């Protein structure tokens, strides 16, 4: 049975996560502040850490840094729990060595999907494509650092928008169903509420306005990152 250390000061989240993960078959141990959490990493030897960012004593970023700096825990999977869906916040966590992040409020299904994905990946491997970017015309993405730029100018994207764009840019001209995008970006197994996808696509289109209409709607199916720009050039 995998042991999960939840470092979180909000009692409601402590209770909810403990209840849900225990029901799923995990052993859950809880620390209410960063200092206690960091101690428990070495006294309890968890298999994964769920780490809130805003914490009493030592904040989540500092805990993450300390866990990565210690040989004993350097490969321990860490999923950050962030209160804001802001790329800037996530970048800090990822740069400090977090493996994944969830923005509050998150669903139980999403949480479990992310935990399972961590365990599937197994031993944390150093990613080789760290500095690689994906580009398309003037648009460039650096997946490892969550930076997107148009003609060298940084874009202000949310994490979900960034992930949608990453999928599109990795496969230009391919049509993706709403369900597929939902599963890839939000981690849901089923097509619960695919309108969420539409809303995010609409926001993304607005932010990509300078490039022209680059995201096509494919009726009855989903979306495609278009090649029209290529044809025009
Ligand atoms: Ca907190």
Tab-separated table of C-alpha atoms and ligand atoms in Angstrom:
chain	number	residue	atom	x	y	z
A	1	UNK	CA	0.000	0.000	0.000
A	2	UNK	CA	1.463	3.310	-1.065
A	3	UNK	CA	1.892	5.913	1.644
A	4	UNK	CA	1.016	9.487	0.817
A	5	UNK	CA	2.101	12.452	2.898
A	6	UNK	CA	-0.304	15.364	2.695
A	7	UNK	CA	1.226	18.650	3.813
A	8	UNK	CA	-1.698	21.014	4.057
A	9	UNK	CA	-2.981	23.423	6.703
A	10	UNK	CA	-6.615	23.652	5.607
A	11	UNK	CA	-8.586	21.231	7.719
A	12	UNK	CA	-11.332	20.726	5.188
A	13	UNK	CA	-8.878	19.676	2.491
A	14	UNK	CA	-7.020	17.459	4.975
A	15	UNK	CA	-10.223	15.606	5.778
A	16	UNK	CA	-11.500	15.390	2.228
A	17	UNK	CA	-8.240	14.153	0.737
A	18	UNK	CA	-7.652	11.690	3.567
A	19	UNK	CA	-11.151	10.288	3.197
A	20	UNK	CA	-10.958	9.935	-0.573
A	21	UNK	CA	-7.462	8.512	-0.788
A	22	UNK	CA	-8.017	6.077	2.055
A	23	UNK	CA	-11.105	4.809	0.253
A	24	UNK	CA	-8.933	4.383	-2.821
A	25	UNK	CA	-6.572	2.146	-0.852
A	26	UNK	CA	-3.776	4.555	-0.005
A	27	UNK	CA	-2.336	5.158	3.424
A	28	UNK	CA	-2.516	8.878	4.167
A	29	UNK	CA	-0.498	10.771	6.765
A	30	UNK	CA	-1.022	14.473	7.340
A	31	UNK	CA	1.169	17.371	8.411
A	32	UNK	CA	-0.424	20.749	9.124
A	33	UNK	CA	2.648	22.867	8.468
A	34	UNK	CA	5.803	22.800	6.378
A	35	UNK	CA	8.206	22.132	9.229
A	36	UNK	CA	6.309	19.103	10.496
A	37	UNK	CA	5.833	17.926	6.929
A	38	UNK	CA	9.524	18.049	6.206
A	39	UNK	CA	10.267	16.060	9.375
A	40	UNK	CA	7.718	13.431	8.406
A	41	UNK	CA	9.406	12.917	5.034
A	42	UNK	CA	12.315	11.360	6.937
A	43	UNK	CA	10.494	9.726	9.845
A	44	UNK	CA	7.569	8.281	7.864
A	45	UNK	CA	9.191	7.602	4.486
A	46	UNK	CA	6.173	8.360	2.273
A	47	UNK	CA	5.986	7.242	-1.380
A	48	UNK	CA	4.571	10.556	-2.591
A	49	UNK	CA	3.983	14.058	-1.221
A	50	UNK	CA	0.958	16.259	-1.807
A	51	UNK	CA	2.309	19.673	-0.985
A	52	UNK	CA	0.300	22.831	-0.444
A	53	UNK	CA	2.097	26.050	-1.403
A	54	UNK	CA	0.853	28.410	1.303
A	55	UNK	CA	1.811	26.805	4.615
A	56	UNK	CA	2.672	27.946	8.147
A	57	UNK	CA	6.302	27.708	9.342
A	58	UNK	CA	7.929	26.749	6.028
A	59	UNK	CA	6.081	27.300	2.750
A	60	UNK	CA	5.601	24.647	0.100
A	61	UNK	CA	8.319	25.968	-2.199
A	62	UNK	CA	10.903	25.744	0.577
A	63	UNK	CA	9.747	22.246	1.508
A	64	UNK	CA	10.043	21.189	-2.136
A	65	UNK	CA	13.530	22.622	-2.378
A	66	UNK	CA	14.636	20.887	0.822
A	67	UNK	CA	13.197	17.530	-0.257
A	68	UNK	CA	14.998	17.699	-3.601
A	69	UNK	CA	18.269	18.790	-1.965
A	70	UNK	CA	18.394	15.744	0.292
A	71	UNK	CA	19.812	12.569	-1.309
A	72	UNK	CA	17.394	10.420	0.616
A	73	UNK	CA	14.354	12.129	-0.878
A	74	UNK	CA	15.609	13.641	-4.117
A	75	UNK	CA	13.485	11.290	-6.269
A	76	UNK	CA	10.353	11.401	-4.147
A	77	UNK	CA	7.337	12.375	-6.297
A	78	UNK	CA	5.849	15.736	-5.316
A	79	UNK	CA	2.493	17.067	-6.454
A	80	UNK	CA	2.011	20.716	-5.560
A	81	UNK	CA	-1.392	22.013	-4.544
A	82	UNK	CA	-1.700	25.601	-5.640
A	83	UNK	CA	-4.525	27.969	-4.890
A	84	UNK	CA	-4.053	29.895	-8.112
A	85	UNK	CA	-4.133	28.735	-11.697
A	86	UNK	CA	-1.359	31.124	-12.597
A	87	UNK	CA	1.487	30.028	-14.799
A	88	UNK	CA	3.949	32.119	-12.804
A	89	UNK	CA	3.155	30.245	-9.580
A	90	UNK	CA	3.397	26.868	-11.228
A	91	UNK	CA	6.714	27.690	-12.876
A	92	UNK	CA	8.286	28.287	-9.477
A	93	UNK	CA	7.092	24.922	-8.212
A	94	UNK	CA	8.216	23.053	-11.316
A	95	UNK	CA	11.590	24.779	-11.311
A	96	UNK	CA	12.085	23.836	-7.679
A	97	UNK	CA	11.526	20.220	-8.632
A	98	UNK	CA	7.823	19.472	-8.212
A	99	UNK	CA	6.662	16.744	-10.601
A	100	UNK	CA	3.127	17.950	-11.049
A	101	UNK	CA	0.626	20.426	-9.676
A	102	UNK	CA	-3.074	20.677	-9.055
A	103	UNK	CA	-4.962	23.909	-8.710
A	104	UNK	CA	-7.579	24.281	-6.021
A	105	UNK	CA	-10.366	23.423	-6.065
A	106	UNK	CA	-9.583	20.047	-7.609
A	107	UNK	CA	-11.902	17.089	-7.959
A	108	UNK	CA	-11.225	13.801	-6.275
A	109	UNK	CA	-11.062	12.127	-9.660
A	110	UNK	CA	-8.442	14.587	-10.848
A	111	UNK	CA	-6.359	14.073	-7.720
A	112	UNK	CA	-6.403	10.294	-8.032
A	113	UNK	CA	-5.601	10.450	-11.749
A	114	UNK	CA	-2.528	12.576	-11.034
A	115	UNK	CA	-1.338	10.332	-8.198
A	116	UNK	CA	-1.733	7.230	-10.350
A	117	UNK	CA	0.135	8.920	-13.182
A	118	UNK	CA	3.027	9.661	-10.779
A	119	UNK	CA	3.237	6.079	-9.642
A	120	UNK	CA	3.002	4.814	-13.214
A	121	UNK	CA	5.919	6.954	-14.180
A	122	UNK	CA	7.838	5.268	-11.392
A	123	UNK	CA	11.240	6.549	-10.552
A	124	UNK	CA	11.538	10.177	-11.309
A	125	UNK	CA	13.730	10.510	-14.349
A	126	UNK	CA	15.579	13.595	-15.329
A	127	UNK	CA	13.885	14.870	-18.423
A	128	UNK	CA	16.205	15.300	-21.331
A	129	UNK	CA	14.092	17.715	-23.272
A	130	UNK	CA	14.324	20.319	-20.555
A	131	UNK	CA	15.440	23.140	-22.742
A	132	UNK	CA	13.654	22.140	-25.899
A	133	UNK	CA	10.953	24.309	-27.314
A	134	UNK	CA	8.157	23.651	-29.775
A	135	UNK	CA	7.582	26.362	-32.308
A	136	UNK	CA	5.104	27.163	-35.010
A	137	UNK	CA	5.685	30.328	-36.972
A	138	UNK	CA	6.126	33.130	-34.474
A	139	UNK	CA	4.721	31.056	-31.664
A	140	UNK	CA	7.120	29.243	-29.362
A	141	UNK	CA	6.519	27.066	-26.286
A	142	UNK	CA	8.952	25.795	-23.676
A	143	UNK	CA	7.023	22.914	-22.105
A	144	UNK	CA	9.376	22.416	-19.191
A	145	UNK	CA	9.163	25.983	-17.975
A	146	UNK	CA	5.591	26.789	-19.038
A	147	UNK	CA	6.655	29.747	-21.083
A	148	UNK	CA	4.885	30.693	-24.307
A	149	UNK	CA	5.886	33.554	-26.549
A	150	UNK	CA	4.678	35.165	-29.753
A	151	UNK	CA	7.469	36.819	-31.719
A	152	UNK	CA	9.646	36.785	-28.613
A	153	UNK	CA	7.005	38.384	-26.425
A	154	UNK	CA	5.835	36.326	-23.449
A	155	UNK	CA	2.173	35.353	-23.399
A	156	UNK	CA	0.045	35.401	-20.302
A	157	UNK	CA	-1.544	31.942	-20.313
A	158	UNK	CA	-3.167	29.892	-17.597
A	159	UNK	CA	-1.811	26.405	-17.077
A	160	UNK	CA	-4.770	24.757	-18.819
A	161	UNK	CA	-4.444	27.084	-21.795
A	162	UNK	CA	-0.762	26.303	-21.958
A	163	UNK	CA	-1.399	22.574	-21.944
A	164	UNK	CA	-4.024	22.832	-24.665
A	165	UNK	CA	-1.624	24.806	-26.789
A	166	UNK	CA	1.138	22.295	-26.183
A	167	UNK	CA	-1.071	19.461	-27.446
A	168	UNK	CA	-2.052	21.453	-30.532
A	169	UNK	CA	1.478	22.510	-31.374
A	170	UNK	CA	2.800	19.000	-30.969
A	171	UNK	CA	0.328	17.809	-33.617
A	172	UNK	CA	-0.584	20.565	-36.050
A	173	UNK	CA	-3.580	19.756	-38.278
A	174	UNK	CA	-4.679	16.851	-36.137
A	175	UNK	CA	-8.278	17.020	-34.957
A	176	UNK	CA	-8.736	16.473	-31.238
A	177	UNK	CA	-12.078	15.618	-29.691
A	178	UNK	CA	-13.278	17.544	-26.654
A	179	UNK	CA	-13.201	14.308	-24.704
A	180	UNK	CA	-9.569	13.697	-25.577
A	181	UNK	CA	-8.555	17.217	-24.584
A	182	UNK	CA	-10.569	16.923	-21.389
A	183	UNK	CA	-8.758	13.764	-20.464
A	184	UNK	CA	-5.296	15.004	-21.418
A	185	UNK	CA	-5.501	18.444	-19.857
A	186	UNK	CA	-7.891	17.954	-16.958
A	187	UNK	CA	-7.117	14.319	-16.242
A	188	UNK	CA	-10.726	13.168	-16.343
A	189	UNK	CA	-11.437	9.660	-17.465
A	190	UNK	CA	-14.871	10.423	-18.870
A	191	UNK	CA	-16.429	13.208	-20.870
A	192	UNK	CA	-17.989	14.847	-17.826
A	193	UNK	CA	-18.337	18.477	-18.834
A	194	UNK	CA	-16.663	19.155	-22.134
A	195	UNK	CA	-17.998	22.702	-22.235
A	196	UNK	CA	-15.046	23.546	-20.018
A	197	UNK	CA	-12.905	22.789	-23.056
A	198	UNK	CA	-14.921	25.199	-25.209
A	199	UNK	CA	-14.486	28.010	-22.708
A	200	UNK	CA	-10.747	27.504	-22.524
A	201	UNK	CA	-10.439	27.285	-26.308
A	202	UNK	CA	-12.334	30.533	-26.628
A	203	UNK	CA	-9.964	32.263	-24.186
A	204	UNK	CA	-6.984	30.793	-25.958
A	205	UNK	CA	-8.251	32.060	-29.316
A	206	UNK	CA	-8.490	35.542	-27.875
A	207	UNK	CA	-4.934	35.392	-26.631
A	208	UNK	CA	-3.697	34.104	-29.996
A	209	UNK	CA	-5.540	36.777	-31.958
A	210	UNK	CA	-2.305	38.253	-33.260
A	211	UNK	CA	-1.635	35.011	-35.160
A	212	UNK	CA	-5.010	35.009	-36.892
A	213	UNK	CA	-7.650	32.258	-36.579
A	214	UNK	CA	-5.306	29.397	-35.744
A	215	UNK	CA	-7.713	27.107	-33.895
A	216	UNK	CA	-10.439	25.616	-36.095
A	217	UNK	CA	-13.653	24.153	-34.787
A	218	UNK	CA	-14.405	20.846	-36.455
A	219	UNK	CA	-18.132	20.411	-36.202
A	220	UNK	CA	-19.309	17.468	-34.182
A	221	UNK	CA	-15.769	16.470	-33.299
A	222	UNK	CA	-13.620	19.065	-31.633
A	223	UNK	CA	-10.697	21.281	-32.474
A	224	UNK	CA	-7.661	21.479	-34.679
A	225	UNK	CA	-4.665	23.764	-34.743
A	226	UNK	CA	-4.923	25.041	-38.262
A	227	UNK	CA	-2.493	25.104	-41.111
A	228	UNK	CA	-4.030	28.173	-42.761
A	229	UNK	CA	-1.242	30.300	-41.435
A	230	UNK	CA	1.271	28.108	-43.220
A	231	UNK	CA	-0.625	28.361	-46.477
A	232	UNK	CA	-0.735	32.121	-46.231
A	233	UNK	CA	2.973	32.442	-45.597
B	1	LIG	CA1	-2.564	26.572	2.726
